Coordinates of C-alpha atoms and ligand atoms in Angstrom, one line a residue:
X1 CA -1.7 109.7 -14.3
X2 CA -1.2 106.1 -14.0
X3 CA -0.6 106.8 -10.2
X4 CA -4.6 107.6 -10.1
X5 CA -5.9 104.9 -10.5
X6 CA -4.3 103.1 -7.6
X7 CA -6.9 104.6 -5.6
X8 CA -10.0 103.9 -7.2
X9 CA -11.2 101.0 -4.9
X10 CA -12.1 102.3 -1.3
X11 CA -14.3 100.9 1.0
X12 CA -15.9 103.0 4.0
X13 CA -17.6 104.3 6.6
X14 CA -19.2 107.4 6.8
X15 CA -21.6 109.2 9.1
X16 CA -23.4 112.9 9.6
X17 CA -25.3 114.5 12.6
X18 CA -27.4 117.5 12.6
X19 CA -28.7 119.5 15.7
X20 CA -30.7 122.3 16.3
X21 CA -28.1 123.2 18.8
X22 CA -24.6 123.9 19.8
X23 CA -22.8 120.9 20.8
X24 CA -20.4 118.5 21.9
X25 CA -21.1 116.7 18.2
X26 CA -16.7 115.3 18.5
X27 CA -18.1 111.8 21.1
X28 CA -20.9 111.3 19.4
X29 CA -19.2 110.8 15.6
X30 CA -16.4 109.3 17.1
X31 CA -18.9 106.7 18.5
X32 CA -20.6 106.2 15.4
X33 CA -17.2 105.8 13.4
X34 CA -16.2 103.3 15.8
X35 CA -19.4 100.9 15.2
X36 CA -18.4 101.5 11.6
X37 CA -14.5 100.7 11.3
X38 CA -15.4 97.4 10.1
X39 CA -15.9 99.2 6.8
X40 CA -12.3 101.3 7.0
X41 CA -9.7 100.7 9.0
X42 CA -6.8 102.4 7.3
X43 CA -8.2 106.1 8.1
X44 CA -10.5 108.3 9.9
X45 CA -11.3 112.0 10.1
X46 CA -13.9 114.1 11.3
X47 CA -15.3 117.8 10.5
X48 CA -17.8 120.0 12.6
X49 CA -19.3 123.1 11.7
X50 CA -20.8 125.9 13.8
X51 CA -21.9 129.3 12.2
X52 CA -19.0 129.6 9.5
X53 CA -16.5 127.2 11.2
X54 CA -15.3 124.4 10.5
X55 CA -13.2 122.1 12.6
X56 CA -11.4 118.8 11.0
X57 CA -9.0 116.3 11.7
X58 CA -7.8 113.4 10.2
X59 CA -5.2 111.1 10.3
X60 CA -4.3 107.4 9.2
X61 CA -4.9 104.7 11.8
X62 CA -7.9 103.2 13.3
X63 CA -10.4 105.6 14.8
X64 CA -9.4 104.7 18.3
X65 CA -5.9 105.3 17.9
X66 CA -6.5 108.9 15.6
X67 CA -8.9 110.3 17.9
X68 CA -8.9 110.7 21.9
X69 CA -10.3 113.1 24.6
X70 CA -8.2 115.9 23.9
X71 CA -8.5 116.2 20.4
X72 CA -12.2 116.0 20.5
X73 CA -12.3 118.5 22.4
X74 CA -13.1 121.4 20.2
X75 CA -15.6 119.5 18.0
X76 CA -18.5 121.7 19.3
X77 CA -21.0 122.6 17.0
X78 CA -24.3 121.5 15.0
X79 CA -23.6 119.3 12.2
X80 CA -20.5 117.3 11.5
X81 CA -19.6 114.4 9.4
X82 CA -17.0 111.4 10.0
X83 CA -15.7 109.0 7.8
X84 CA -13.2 105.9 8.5
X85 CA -11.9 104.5 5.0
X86 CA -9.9 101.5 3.7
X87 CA -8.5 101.2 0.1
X88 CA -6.0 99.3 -1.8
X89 CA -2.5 99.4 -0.6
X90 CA -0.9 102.2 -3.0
X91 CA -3.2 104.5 -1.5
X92 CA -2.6 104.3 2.5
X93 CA -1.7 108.2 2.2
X94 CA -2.5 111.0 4.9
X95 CA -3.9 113.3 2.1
X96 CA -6.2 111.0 0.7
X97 CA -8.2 110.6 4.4
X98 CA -11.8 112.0 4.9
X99 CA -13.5 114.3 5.2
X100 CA -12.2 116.2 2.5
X101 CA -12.8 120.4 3.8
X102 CA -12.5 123.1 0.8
X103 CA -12.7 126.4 1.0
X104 CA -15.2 128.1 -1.5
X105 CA -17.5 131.1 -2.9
X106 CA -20.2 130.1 -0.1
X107 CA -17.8 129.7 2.6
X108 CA -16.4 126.2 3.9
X109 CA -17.8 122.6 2.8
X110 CA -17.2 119.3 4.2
X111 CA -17.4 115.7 1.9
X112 CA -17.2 111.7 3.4
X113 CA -17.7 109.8 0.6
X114 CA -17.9 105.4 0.0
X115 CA -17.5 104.4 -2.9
X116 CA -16.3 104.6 -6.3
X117 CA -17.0 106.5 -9.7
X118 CA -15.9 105.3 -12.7
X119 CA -15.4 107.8 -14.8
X120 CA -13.4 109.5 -12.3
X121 CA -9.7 109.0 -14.4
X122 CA -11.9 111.1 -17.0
X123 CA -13.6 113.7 -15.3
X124 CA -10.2 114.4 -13.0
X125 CA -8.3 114.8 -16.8
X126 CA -10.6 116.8 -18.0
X127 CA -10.3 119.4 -15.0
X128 CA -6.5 119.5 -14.8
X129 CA -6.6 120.2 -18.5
X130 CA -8.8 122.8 -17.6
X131 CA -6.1 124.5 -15.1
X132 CA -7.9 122.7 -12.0
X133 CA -5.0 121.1 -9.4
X134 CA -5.5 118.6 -7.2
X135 CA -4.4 117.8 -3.8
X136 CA -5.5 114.3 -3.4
X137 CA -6.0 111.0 -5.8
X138 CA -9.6 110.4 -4.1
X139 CA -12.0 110.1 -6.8
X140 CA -13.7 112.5 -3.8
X141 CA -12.1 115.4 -4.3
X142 CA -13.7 115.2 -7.9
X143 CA -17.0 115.5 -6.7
X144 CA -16.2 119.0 -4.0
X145 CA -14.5 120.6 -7.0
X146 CA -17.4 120.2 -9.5
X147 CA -19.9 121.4 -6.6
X148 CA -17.9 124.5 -6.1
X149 CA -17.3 124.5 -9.4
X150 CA -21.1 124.6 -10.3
X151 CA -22.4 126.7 -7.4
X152 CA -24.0 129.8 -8.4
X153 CA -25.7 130.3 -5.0
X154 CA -27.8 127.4 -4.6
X155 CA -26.1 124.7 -3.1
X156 CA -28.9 122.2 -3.7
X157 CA -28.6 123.2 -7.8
X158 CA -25.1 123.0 -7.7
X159 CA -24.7 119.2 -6.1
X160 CA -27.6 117.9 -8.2
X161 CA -25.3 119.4 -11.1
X162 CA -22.2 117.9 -9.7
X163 CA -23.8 114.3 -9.6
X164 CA -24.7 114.6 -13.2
X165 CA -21.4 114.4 -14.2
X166 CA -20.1 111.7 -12.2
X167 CA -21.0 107.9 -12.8
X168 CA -20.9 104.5 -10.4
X169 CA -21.4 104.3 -6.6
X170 CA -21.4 105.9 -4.0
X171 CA -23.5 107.8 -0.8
X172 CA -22.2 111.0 0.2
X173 CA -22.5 112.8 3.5
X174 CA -21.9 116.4 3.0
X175 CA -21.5 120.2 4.9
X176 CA -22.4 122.7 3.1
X177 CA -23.6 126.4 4.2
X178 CA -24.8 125.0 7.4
X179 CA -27.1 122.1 6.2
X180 CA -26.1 118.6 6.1
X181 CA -26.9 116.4 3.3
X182 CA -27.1 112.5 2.4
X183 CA -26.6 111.2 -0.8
X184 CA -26.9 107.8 -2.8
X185 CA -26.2 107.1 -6.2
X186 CA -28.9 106.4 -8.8
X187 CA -28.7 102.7 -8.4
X188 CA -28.4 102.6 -5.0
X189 CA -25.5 100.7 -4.8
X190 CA -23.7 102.0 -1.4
X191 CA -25.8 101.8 1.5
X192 CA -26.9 104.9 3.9
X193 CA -29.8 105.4 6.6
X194 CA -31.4 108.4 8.2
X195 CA -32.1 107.9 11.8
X196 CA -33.1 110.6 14.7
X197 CA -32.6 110.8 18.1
X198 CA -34.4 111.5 21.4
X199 CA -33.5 114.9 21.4
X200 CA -34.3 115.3 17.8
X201 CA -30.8 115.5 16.0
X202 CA -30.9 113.9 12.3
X203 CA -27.7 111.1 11.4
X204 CA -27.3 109.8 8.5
X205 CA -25.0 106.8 8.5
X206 CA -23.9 103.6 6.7
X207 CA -25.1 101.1 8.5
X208 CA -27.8 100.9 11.2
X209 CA -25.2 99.5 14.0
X210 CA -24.3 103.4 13.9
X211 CA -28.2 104.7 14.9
X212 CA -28.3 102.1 17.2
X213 CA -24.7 102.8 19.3
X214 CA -26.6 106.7 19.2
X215 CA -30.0 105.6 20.1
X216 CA -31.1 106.5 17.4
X217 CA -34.4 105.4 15.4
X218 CA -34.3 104.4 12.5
X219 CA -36.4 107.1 9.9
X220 CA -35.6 104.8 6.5
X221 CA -32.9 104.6 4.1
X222 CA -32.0 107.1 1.6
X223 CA -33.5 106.1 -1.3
X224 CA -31.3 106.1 -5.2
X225 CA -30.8 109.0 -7.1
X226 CA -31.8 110.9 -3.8
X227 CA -30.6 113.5 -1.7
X228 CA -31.4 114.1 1.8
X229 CA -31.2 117.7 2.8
X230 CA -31.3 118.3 6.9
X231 CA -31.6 122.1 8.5
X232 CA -33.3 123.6 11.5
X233 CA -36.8 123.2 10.0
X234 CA -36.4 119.1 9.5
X235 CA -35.5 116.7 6.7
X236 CA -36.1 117.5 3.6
X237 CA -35.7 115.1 0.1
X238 CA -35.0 116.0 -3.1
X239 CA -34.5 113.4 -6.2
X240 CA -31.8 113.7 -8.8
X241 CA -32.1 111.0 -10.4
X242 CA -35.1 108.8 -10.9
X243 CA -34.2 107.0 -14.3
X244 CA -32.0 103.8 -12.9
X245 CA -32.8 100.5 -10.9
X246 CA -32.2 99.8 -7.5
X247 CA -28.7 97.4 -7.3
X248 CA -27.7 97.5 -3.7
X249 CA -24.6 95.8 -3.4
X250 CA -25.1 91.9 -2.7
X251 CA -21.6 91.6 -0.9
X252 CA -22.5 94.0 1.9
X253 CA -24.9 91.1 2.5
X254 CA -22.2 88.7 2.4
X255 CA -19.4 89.7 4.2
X256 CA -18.8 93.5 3.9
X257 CA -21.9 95.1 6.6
X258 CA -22.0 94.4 10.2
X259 CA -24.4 91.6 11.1
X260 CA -26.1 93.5 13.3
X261 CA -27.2 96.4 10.8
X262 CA -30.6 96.3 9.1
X263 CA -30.2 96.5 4.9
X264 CA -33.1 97.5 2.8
X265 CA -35.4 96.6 5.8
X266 CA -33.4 93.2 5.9
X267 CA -31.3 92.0 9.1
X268 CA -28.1 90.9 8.1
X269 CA -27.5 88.0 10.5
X270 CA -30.6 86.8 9.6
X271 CA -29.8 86.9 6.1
X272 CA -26.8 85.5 6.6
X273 CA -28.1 82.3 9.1
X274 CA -30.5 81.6 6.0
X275 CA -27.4 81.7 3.4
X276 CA -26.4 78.8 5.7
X277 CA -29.8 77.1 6.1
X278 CA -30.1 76.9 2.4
X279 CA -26.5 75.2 1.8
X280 CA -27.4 72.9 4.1
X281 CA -30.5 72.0 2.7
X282 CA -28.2 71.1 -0.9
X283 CA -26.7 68.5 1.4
X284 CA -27.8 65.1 1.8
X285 CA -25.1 63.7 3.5
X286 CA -24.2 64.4 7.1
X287 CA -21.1 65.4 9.1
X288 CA -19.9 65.0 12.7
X289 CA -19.3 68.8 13.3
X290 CA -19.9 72.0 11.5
X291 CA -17.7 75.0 12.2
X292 CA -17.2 78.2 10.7
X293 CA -13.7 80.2 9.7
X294 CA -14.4 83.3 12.3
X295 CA -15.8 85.3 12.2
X296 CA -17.5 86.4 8.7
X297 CA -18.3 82.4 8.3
X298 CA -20.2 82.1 11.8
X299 CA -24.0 83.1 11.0
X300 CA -24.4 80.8 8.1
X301 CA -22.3 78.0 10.3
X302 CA -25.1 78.1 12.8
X303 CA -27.6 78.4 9.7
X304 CA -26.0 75.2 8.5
X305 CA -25.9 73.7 11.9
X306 CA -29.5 74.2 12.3
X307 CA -30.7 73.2 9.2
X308 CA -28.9 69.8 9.4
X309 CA -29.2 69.5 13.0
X310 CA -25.2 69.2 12.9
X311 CA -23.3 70.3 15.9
X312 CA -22.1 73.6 15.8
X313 CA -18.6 73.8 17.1
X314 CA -15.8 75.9 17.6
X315 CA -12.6 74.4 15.8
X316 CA -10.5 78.2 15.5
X317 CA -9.3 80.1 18.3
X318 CA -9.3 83.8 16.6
X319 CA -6.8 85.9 18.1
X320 CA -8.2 89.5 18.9
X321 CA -4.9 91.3 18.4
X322 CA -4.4 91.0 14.9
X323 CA -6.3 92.7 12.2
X324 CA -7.7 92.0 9.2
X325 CA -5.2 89.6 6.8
X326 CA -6.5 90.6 3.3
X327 CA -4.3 93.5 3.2
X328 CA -0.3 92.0 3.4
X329 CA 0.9 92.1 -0.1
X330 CA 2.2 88.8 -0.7
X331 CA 0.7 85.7 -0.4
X332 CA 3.9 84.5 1.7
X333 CA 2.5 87.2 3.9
X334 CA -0.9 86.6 4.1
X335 CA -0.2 82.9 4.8
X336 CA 1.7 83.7 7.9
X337 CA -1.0 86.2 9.3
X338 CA -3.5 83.6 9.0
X339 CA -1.4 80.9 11.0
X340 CA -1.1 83.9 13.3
X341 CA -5.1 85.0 13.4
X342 CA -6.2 81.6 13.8
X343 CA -5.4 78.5 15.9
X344 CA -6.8 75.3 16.0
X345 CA -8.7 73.4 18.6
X346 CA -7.2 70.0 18.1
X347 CA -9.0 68.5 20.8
X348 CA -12.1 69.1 18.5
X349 CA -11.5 68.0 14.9
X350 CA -9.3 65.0 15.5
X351 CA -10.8 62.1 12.9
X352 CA -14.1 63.9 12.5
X353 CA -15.0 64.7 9.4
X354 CA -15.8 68.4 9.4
X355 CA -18.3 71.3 7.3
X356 CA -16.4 74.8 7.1
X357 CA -18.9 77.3 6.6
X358 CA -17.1 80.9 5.1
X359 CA -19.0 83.6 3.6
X360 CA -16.9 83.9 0.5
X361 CA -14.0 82.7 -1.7
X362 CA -11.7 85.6 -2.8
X363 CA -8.2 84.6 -3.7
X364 CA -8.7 81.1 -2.1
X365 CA -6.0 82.0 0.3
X366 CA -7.6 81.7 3.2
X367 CA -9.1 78.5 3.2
X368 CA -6.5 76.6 1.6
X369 CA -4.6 77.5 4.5
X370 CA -7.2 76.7 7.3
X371 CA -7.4 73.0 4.9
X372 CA -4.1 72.9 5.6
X373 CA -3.7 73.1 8.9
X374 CA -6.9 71.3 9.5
X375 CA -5.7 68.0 8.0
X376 CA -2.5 68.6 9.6
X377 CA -4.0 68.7 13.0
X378 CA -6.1 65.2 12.3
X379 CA -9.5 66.1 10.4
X380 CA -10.1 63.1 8.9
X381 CA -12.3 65.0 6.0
X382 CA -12.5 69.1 5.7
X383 CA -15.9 70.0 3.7
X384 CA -16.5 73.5 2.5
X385 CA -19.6 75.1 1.8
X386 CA -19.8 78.8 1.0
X387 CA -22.8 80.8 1.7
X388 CA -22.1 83.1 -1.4
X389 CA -21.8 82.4 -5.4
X390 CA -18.4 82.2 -6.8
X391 CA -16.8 85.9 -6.9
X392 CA -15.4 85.5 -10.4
X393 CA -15.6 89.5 -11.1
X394 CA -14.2 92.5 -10.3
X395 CA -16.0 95.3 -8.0
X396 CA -15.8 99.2 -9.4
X397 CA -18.4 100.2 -6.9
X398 CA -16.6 100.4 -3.5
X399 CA -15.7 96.6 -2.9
X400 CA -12.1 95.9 -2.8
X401 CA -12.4 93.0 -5.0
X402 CA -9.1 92.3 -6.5
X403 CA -8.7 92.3 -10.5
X404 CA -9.8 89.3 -12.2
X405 CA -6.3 88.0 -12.4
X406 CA -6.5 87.1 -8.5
X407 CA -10.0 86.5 -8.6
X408 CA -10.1 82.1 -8.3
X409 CA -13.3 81.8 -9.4
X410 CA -12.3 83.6 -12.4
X411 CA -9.8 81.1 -13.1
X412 CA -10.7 78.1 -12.0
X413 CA -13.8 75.9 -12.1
X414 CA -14.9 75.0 -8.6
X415 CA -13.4 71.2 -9.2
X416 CA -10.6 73.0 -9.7
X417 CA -11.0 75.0 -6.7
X418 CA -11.3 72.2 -4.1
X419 CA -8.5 70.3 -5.4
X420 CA -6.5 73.8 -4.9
X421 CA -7.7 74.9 -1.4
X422 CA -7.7 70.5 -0.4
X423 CA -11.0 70.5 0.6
X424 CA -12.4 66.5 0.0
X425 CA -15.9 68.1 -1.4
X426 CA -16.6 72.3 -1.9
X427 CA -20.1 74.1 -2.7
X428 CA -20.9 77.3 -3.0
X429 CA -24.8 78.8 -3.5
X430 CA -26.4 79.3 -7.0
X431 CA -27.0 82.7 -7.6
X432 CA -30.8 82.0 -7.3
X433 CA -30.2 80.6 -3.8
X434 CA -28.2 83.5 -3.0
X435 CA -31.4 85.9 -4.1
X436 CA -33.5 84.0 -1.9
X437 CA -31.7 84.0 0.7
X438 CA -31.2 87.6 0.9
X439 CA -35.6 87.8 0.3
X440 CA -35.1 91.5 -1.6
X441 CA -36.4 91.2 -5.0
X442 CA -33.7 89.5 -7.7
X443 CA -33.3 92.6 -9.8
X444 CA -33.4 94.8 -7.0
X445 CA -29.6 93.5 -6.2
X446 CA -26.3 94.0 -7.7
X447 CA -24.2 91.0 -8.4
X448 CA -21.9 91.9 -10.3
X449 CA -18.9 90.5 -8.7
X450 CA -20.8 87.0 -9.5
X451 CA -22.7 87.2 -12.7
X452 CA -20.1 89.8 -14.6
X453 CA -23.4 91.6 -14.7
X454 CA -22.5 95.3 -14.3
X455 CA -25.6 97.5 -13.5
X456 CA -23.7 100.2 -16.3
X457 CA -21.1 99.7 -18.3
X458 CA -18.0 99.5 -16.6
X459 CA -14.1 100.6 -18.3
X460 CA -12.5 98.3 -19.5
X461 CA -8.7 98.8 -17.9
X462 CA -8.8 100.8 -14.8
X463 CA -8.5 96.9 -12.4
X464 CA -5.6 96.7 -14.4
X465 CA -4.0 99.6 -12.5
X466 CA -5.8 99.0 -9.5
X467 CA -4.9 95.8 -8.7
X468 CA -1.4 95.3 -10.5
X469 CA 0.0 96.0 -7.0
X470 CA -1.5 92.3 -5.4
Ligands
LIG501 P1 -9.5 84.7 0.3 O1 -8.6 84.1 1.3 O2 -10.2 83.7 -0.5 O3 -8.8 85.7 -0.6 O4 -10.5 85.6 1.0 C1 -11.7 85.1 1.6 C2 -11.9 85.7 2.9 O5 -11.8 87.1 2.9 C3 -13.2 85.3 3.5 O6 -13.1 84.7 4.8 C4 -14.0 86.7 3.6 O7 -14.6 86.8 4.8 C5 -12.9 87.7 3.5 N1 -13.3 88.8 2.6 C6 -14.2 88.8 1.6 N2 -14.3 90.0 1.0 C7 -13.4 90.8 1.7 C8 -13.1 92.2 1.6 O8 -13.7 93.0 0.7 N3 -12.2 92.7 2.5 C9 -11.6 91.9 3.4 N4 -10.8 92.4 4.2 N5 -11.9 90.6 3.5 C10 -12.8 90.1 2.7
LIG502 MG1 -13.5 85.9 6.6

């Protein structure tokens, strides 16, 4: 059982389309999963459904090297879904890649899911004790089995059902008997948007880069405790829960959504270049340049750099063939990937004393390297300002926040911090600054991962299994 809860932290991407008619649909979620692999990069799948069949594939890799002409080739029908997913190391496993496709009493039925319950270790128990098997650890697979577990011919009856028994976050894109359906949890903590095309076919994605890169308009975003149910006659809502908050996730505004995506009617470069005009305005002091660690620091750089009227410059060369660092193991590892991700403009930084704008602290890993190599390279002074609070708490709602044991700011003051990562002065933003930064209403937002303020109560041990592999 321990095995389980490896998997409980996944971040994703997941999209759906719905047509009136017969169609290519394979291009057209490949193209949205690609403006999405920001938020997965580990997996990607698709399904597509025509008139009792259903097509899926699905393999580990990114979406470009899992899909290509040939084998979307047969994805012809009216409504598919795609999902591209990344989750904690013990996890990279084929059968734990999305969509998840079941056969059951009403035929075939499709699930991409982002997020996380967490009550999932319990609910999964209490099946198998039941006789139920599984052929997955994705907390997903929980969800299918009580849909088709509760269906007694009303699909809508028996998801609303379903998402009674399951608790934390999560939005859902789902095939089932023909219709396609969007789903967020009843805080509202995972993001997802309806959007339409010219030609009238429905998607519901994570992020509004996706409706965009379909030329798509945007409809709205599907609201908490809601479920969005798309057929031939149009879109159709239905609430299941009505009774909790809205908490949309205050680290998709930080570092986890694409800049170019709207959030609860919010752009997210914006948000971001104000992060950075509010940091700057905490400074009274000024610096020769300001500079960001590419490329999740860059919007609140140039926030900074406007604010102060500071030159903005480029002091990292990012090297586009390497991916994301967070994921190597050790911190040996992740050392080396950085000195590999990034290079330094010499030319730039020598005896100037520098701002380094990043989005967030997580393990401190990253920027006590760039320090580093900075000083090492001639900075005369390296100061860090960081256009989010302190992430001293875990995430159980979809971000891959590691457990508090690796979390810095959980153990270690932020003196503490800047003598760790070298910096000669570090700042990060209140959590008030942060709000207003973001303009959404205070307690509209979760920030969890900063306050320790969980919008429901949270177990106690399952980042203890989680995480332990760090
Ligand atoms: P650290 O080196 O402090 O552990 O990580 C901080 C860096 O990781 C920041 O530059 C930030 O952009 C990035 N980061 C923050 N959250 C996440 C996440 O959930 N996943 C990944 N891959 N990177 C993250
Ligand atoms: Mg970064």
């Amino acid at each position: 059982m321990n095995n389980f809860f490896d998997k409980l932290h996944e971040e994703c991407g997941i999209v759906g389309i719905y047509s009136k008619t017969y169609q290519h649909l394979g291009p057209l979620i490949y193209d949205a999963l690609i403006s999405l692999q920001h938020r997965g990069q580990e997996s990607a799948g698709i399904a597509v459904y025509h008139e009792g069949v259903m097509m899926h594939y699905k393999n580990m890799g990114l979406v470009r090297d899992v899909f290509n002409e040939e084998n979307l080739r047969p994805f012809n029908g009216n409504v598919g879904i795609g999902h591209c997913r990344y989750s904690t190391i013990g996890s990279a496993e084929r059968r734990n890649a999305q969509p998840l496709v079941v056969e059951f009493k009403a035929g075939t039925m499709a699930l991409a899911h982002n997020g996380n319950l967490i009550n999932a270790v319990q609910i999964r128990g209490e099946l198998i004790d039941e006789g139920f098997s599984f052929t997955s650890t994705s907390d997903s697979e929980i969800i299918i089995k009580l849909i088709a577990i509760h269906y007694k011919g009303n699909p809508l009856e028996a998801i609303k059902k379903a998402l009674a028994q399951v608790e934390g976050g999560y939005a859902l894109v789902l095939i089932v008997e023909g219709k396609l359906y969007g789903i967020r949890d009843p805080y509202g903590l995972r993001p997802l948007v309806l959007g339409q095309t010219k030609k009238g076919d429905y998607i519901l994605a994570s992020e509004t880069v996706a409706l965009d890169l379909l030329e798509a308009t945007f409809i709205r975003d599907v609201d908490k405790g809601e479920i969005i149910e798309i057929d031939d006659s149009g879109y159709h809502s239905h609430y299941f829960d009505t009774t909790k908050p809205m908490n949309l996730c205050g680290f998709e505004f930080v570092y986890f959504s694409r800049p170019d995506s709207d959030l609860a009617g919010k752009n997210v470069y914006q948000v971001r270049v104000e992060l950075g005009k509010i940091l700057a305005r905490g400074d009274k002091e000024k610096y020769d340049l300001v500079a960001a660690v590419p490329e999740s620091g860059v919007p609140a750089a140039i926030g900074y750099a406007i604010e102060s009227d500071t030159v903005y410059s480029s002091v990292f060369i990012k090297n586009k063939y390497i991916g994301r660092t967070f994921t190597d193991p050790t911190q040996e590892g992740r050392e080396r990937m950085l000195r590999l991700k990034l290079s330094i403009l010499k030319s730039n930084i020598q005896g100037k004393r520098i701002v380094i704008v990043d989005d967030s602290i997580v393990r401190g890993t990253t920027l006590r390297s760039i320090i580093f190599e900075l000083k090492k390279a001639g900075a005369k002074e390296v100061h860090v300002r960081i256009s989010s609070p302190p992430v001293g708490f875990s995430c159980f709602f979809g971000i891959d926040t590691p457990s508090k044991k690796s979390l810095i700011a959980a153990n270690m003051s932020v003196e503490e911090i800047e003598e760790y990562i070298g910096a000669d002065s570090l700042r990060f933003l209140t959590s008030d600054e942060f709000v207003e930064g973001v303009g959404l209403p205070e307690d509209s937002l979760c920030k969890a991962c900063f306050s320790g303020e969980y919008p429901m109560k949270v177990p106690k041990t399952h980042n203890k299994y989680v995480f332990e592999k760090y």
